[in-house]
Short mmCIF file of C-alpha atoms in Angstrom, two decimals:
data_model
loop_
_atom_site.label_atom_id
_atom_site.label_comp_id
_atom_site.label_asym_id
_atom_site.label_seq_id
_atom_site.Cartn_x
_atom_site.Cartn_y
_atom_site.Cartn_z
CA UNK X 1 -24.88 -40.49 -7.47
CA UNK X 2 -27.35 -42.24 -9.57
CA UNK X 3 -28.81 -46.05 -9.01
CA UNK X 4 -28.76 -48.32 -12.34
CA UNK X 5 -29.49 -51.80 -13.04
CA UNK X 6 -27.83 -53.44 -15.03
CA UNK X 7 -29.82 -55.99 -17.27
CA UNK X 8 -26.50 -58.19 -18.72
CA UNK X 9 -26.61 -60.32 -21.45
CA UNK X 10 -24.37 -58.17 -23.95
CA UNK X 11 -26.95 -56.17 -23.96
CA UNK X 12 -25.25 -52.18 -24.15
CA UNK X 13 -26.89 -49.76 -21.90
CA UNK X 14 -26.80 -46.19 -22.11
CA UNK X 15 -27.33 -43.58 -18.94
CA UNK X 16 -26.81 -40.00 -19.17
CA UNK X 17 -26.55 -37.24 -15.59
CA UNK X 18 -25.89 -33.63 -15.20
CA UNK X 19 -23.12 -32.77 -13.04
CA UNK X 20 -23.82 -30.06 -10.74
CA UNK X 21 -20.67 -27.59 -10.70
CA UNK X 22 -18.96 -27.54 -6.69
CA UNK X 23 -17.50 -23.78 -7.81
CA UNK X 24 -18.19 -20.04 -8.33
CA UNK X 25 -17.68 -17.55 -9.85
CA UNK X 26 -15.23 -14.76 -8.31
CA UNK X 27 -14.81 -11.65 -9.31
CA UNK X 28 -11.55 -9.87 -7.83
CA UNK X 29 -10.74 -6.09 -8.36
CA UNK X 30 -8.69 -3.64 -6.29
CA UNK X 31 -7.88 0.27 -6.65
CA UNK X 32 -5.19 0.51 -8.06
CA UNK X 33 -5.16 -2.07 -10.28
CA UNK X 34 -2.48 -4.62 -11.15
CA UNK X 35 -2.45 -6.26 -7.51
CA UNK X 36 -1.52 -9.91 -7.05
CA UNK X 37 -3.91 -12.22 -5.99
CA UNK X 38 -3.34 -15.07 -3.88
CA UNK X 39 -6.12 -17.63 -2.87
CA UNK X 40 -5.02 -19.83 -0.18
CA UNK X 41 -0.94 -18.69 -0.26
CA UNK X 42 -0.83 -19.46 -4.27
CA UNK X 43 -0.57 -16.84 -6.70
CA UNK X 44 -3.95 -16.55 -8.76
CA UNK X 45 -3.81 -14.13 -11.03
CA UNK X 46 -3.55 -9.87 -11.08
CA UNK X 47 -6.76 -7.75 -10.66
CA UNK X 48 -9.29 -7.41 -12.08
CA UNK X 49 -10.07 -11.16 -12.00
CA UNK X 50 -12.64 -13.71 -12.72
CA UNK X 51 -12.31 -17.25 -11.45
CA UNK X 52 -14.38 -20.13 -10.56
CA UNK X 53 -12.94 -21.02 -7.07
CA UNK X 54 -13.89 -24.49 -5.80
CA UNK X 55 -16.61 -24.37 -3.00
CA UNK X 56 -15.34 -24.06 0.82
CA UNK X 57 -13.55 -21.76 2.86
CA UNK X 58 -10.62 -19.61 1.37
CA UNK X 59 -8.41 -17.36 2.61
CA UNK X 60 -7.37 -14.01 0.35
CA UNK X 61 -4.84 -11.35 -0.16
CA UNK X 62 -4.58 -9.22 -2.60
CA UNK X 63 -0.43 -7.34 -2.76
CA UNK X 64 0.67 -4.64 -5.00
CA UNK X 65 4.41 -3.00 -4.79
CA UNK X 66 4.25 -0.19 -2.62
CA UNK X 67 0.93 -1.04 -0.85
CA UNK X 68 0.56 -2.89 2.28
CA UNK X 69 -1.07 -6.63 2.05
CA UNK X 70 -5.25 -6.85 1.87
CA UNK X 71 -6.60 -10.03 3.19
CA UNK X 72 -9.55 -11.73 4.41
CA UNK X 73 -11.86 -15.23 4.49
CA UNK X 74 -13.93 -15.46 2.18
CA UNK X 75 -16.62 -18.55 2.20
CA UNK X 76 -17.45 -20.07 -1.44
CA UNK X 77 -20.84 -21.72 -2.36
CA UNK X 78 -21.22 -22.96 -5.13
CA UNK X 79 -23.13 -21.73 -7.86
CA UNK X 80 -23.74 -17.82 -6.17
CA UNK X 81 -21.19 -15.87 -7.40
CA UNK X 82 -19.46 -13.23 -5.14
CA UNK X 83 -17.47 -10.21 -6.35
CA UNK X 84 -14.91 -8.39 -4.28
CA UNK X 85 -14.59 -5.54 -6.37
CA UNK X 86 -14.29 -2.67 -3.31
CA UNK X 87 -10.85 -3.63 -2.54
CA UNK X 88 -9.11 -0.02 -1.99
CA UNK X 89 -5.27 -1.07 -1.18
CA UNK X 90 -3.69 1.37 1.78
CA UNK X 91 -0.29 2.91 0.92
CA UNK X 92 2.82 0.96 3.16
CA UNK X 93 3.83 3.40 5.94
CA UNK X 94 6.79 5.31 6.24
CA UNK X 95 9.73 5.87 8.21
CA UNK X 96 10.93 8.39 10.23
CA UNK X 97 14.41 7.99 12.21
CA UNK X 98 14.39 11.10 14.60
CA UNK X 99 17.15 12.45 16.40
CA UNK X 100 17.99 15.09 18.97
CA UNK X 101 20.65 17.23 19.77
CA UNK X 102 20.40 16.41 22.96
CA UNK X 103 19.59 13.33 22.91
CA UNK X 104 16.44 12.11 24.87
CA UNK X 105 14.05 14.85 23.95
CA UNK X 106 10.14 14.39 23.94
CA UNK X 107 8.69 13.82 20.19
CA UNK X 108 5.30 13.89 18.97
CA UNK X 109 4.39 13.66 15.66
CA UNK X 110 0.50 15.73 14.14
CA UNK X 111 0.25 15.70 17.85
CA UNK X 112 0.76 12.05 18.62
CA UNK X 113 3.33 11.45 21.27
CA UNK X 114 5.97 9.20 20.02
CA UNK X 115 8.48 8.72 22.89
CA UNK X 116 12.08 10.33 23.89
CA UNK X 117 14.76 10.51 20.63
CA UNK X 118 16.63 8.70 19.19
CA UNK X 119 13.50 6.60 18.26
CA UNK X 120 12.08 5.53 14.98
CA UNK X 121 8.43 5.28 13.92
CA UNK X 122 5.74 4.86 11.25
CA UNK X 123 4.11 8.29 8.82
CA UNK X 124 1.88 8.44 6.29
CA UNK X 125 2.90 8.31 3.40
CA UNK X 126 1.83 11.45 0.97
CA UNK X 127 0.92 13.92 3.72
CA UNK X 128 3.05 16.65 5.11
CA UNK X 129 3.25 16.06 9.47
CA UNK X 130 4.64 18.26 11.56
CA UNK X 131 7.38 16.99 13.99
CA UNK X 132 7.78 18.74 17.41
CA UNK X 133 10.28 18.11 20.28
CA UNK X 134 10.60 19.70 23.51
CA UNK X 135 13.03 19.22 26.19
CA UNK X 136 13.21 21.32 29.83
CA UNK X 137 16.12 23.53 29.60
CA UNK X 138 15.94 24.04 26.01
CA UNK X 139 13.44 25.62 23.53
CA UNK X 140 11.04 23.17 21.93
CA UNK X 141 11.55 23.31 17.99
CA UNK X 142 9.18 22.23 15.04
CA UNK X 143 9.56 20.34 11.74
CA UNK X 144 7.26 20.43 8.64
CA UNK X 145 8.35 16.76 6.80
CA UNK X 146 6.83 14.70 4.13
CA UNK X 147 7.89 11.36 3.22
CA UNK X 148 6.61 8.84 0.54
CA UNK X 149 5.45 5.23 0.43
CA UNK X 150 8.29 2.65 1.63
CA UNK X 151 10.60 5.35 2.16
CA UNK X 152 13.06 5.77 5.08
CA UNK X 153 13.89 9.42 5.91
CA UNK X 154 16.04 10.03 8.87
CA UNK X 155 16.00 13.82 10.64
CA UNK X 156 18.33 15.43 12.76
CA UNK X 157 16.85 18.52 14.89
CA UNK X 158 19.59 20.74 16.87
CA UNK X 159 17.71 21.95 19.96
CA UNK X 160 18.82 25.48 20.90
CA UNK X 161 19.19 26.07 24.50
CA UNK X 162 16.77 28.17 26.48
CA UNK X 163 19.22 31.07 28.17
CA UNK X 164 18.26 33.88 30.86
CA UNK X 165 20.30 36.40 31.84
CA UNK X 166 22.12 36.20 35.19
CA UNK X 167 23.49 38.90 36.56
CA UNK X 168 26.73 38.50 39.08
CA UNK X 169 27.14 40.69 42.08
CA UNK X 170 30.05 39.59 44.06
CA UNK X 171 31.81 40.97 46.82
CA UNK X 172 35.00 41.21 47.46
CA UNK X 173 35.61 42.03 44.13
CA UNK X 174 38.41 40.23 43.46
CA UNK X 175 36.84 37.02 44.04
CA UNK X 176 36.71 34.81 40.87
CA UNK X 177 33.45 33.00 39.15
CA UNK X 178 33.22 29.75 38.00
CA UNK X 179 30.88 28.47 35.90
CA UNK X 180 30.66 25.03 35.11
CA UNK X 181 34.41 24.54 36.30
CA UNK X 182 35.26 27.60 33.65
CA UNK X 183 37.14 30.42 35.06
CA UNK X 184 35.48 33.77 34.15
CA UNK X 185 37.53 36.82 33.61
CA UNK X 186 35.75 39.18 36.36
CA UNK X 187 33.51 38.13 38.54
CA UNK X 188 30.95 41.20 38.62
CA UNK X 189 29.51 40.81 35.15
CA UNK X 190 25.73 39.59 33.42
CA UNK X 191 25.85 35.81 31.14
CA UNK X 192 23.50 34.15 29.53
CA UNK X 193 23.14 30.55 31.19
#
């Protein structure tokens, strides 16, 4: 804003101002490189970036195939420039659908307890974890597994059952065993149950 007076007459007046600039300068950059850049939901430009953002609150993300979304508030003034240059995008997670032979068998995944199969869940990506399930009556069984970025990977684990032997001693001896509703052909005789 700037006061003048104005004289008249047809006489021609001349004023001259300096605008003050109501941006910055921003200077965008993410590892890796190549990531989209959107300022307030509209695509910017790909990093590395330089742009002179209007003053005022803005909100940021920064999205690269294969990488999960960066994003933040950043607060403009104008005239100091601000870099965000130490963006460092995180690999998406992925998935693991696990299933049991029985079904309904404890999981835990590096250690992490995940729940009872079938169940699905999130890995890291690049990394090799080690899947273990365990379920009373059989013997608990381990899986080495590595899965990449965005990728679904489904795994089926066979538990084996745990067996002791039992050993029949039945009197009279021509009596006749049953085991789960199966005839046996003596009845005096060791199985594995």
């Amino acid at each position: 804003e700037q006061q003048l007076i104005i004289e008249g007459l047809d006489k021609e007046q001349s004023f001259t101002t300096e605008l003050v600039p109501a941006w910055a300068e921003v200077t965008m950059d993410s590892d890796p490189q190549g990531a989209d850049i959107f300022l307030d939901g509209e695509l910017l430009g790909q990093t590395p970036f330089n742009a002179e953002i209007l003053e005022g609150n803005h909100e940021i993300g920064i999205k690269l195939s294969g990488f999960k979304l960066w994003q933040d508030k950043i607060n403009v003034v104008a005239n100091e420039s601000l870099e965000l240059t130490d963006v460092k995008l995180q690999p998406v997670d992925a998935v693991l659908f696990l299933v049991s032979d029985p079904p309904r068998a404890n999981a835990t995944a590096d250690g992490e307890y995940k729940g009872l199969t079938p169940l699905e869940f999130a890995l890291k990506p690049g990394k090799e974890s080690t899947i273990r399930l365990f379920k009373q009556g059989y013997r608990s069984a381990s899986r080495k597994i590595s899965v990449n970025s965005g990728e679904e990977k489904r795994l089926i684990v066979k538990l084996a059952p745990e067996l002791v032997k039992v050993e029949f001693n039945i009197t009279p001896k021509d009596a006749k065993l049953f085991i789960d509703g199966v005839a046996k052909d003596k009845a005096n005789q060791v199985l594995e149950l």
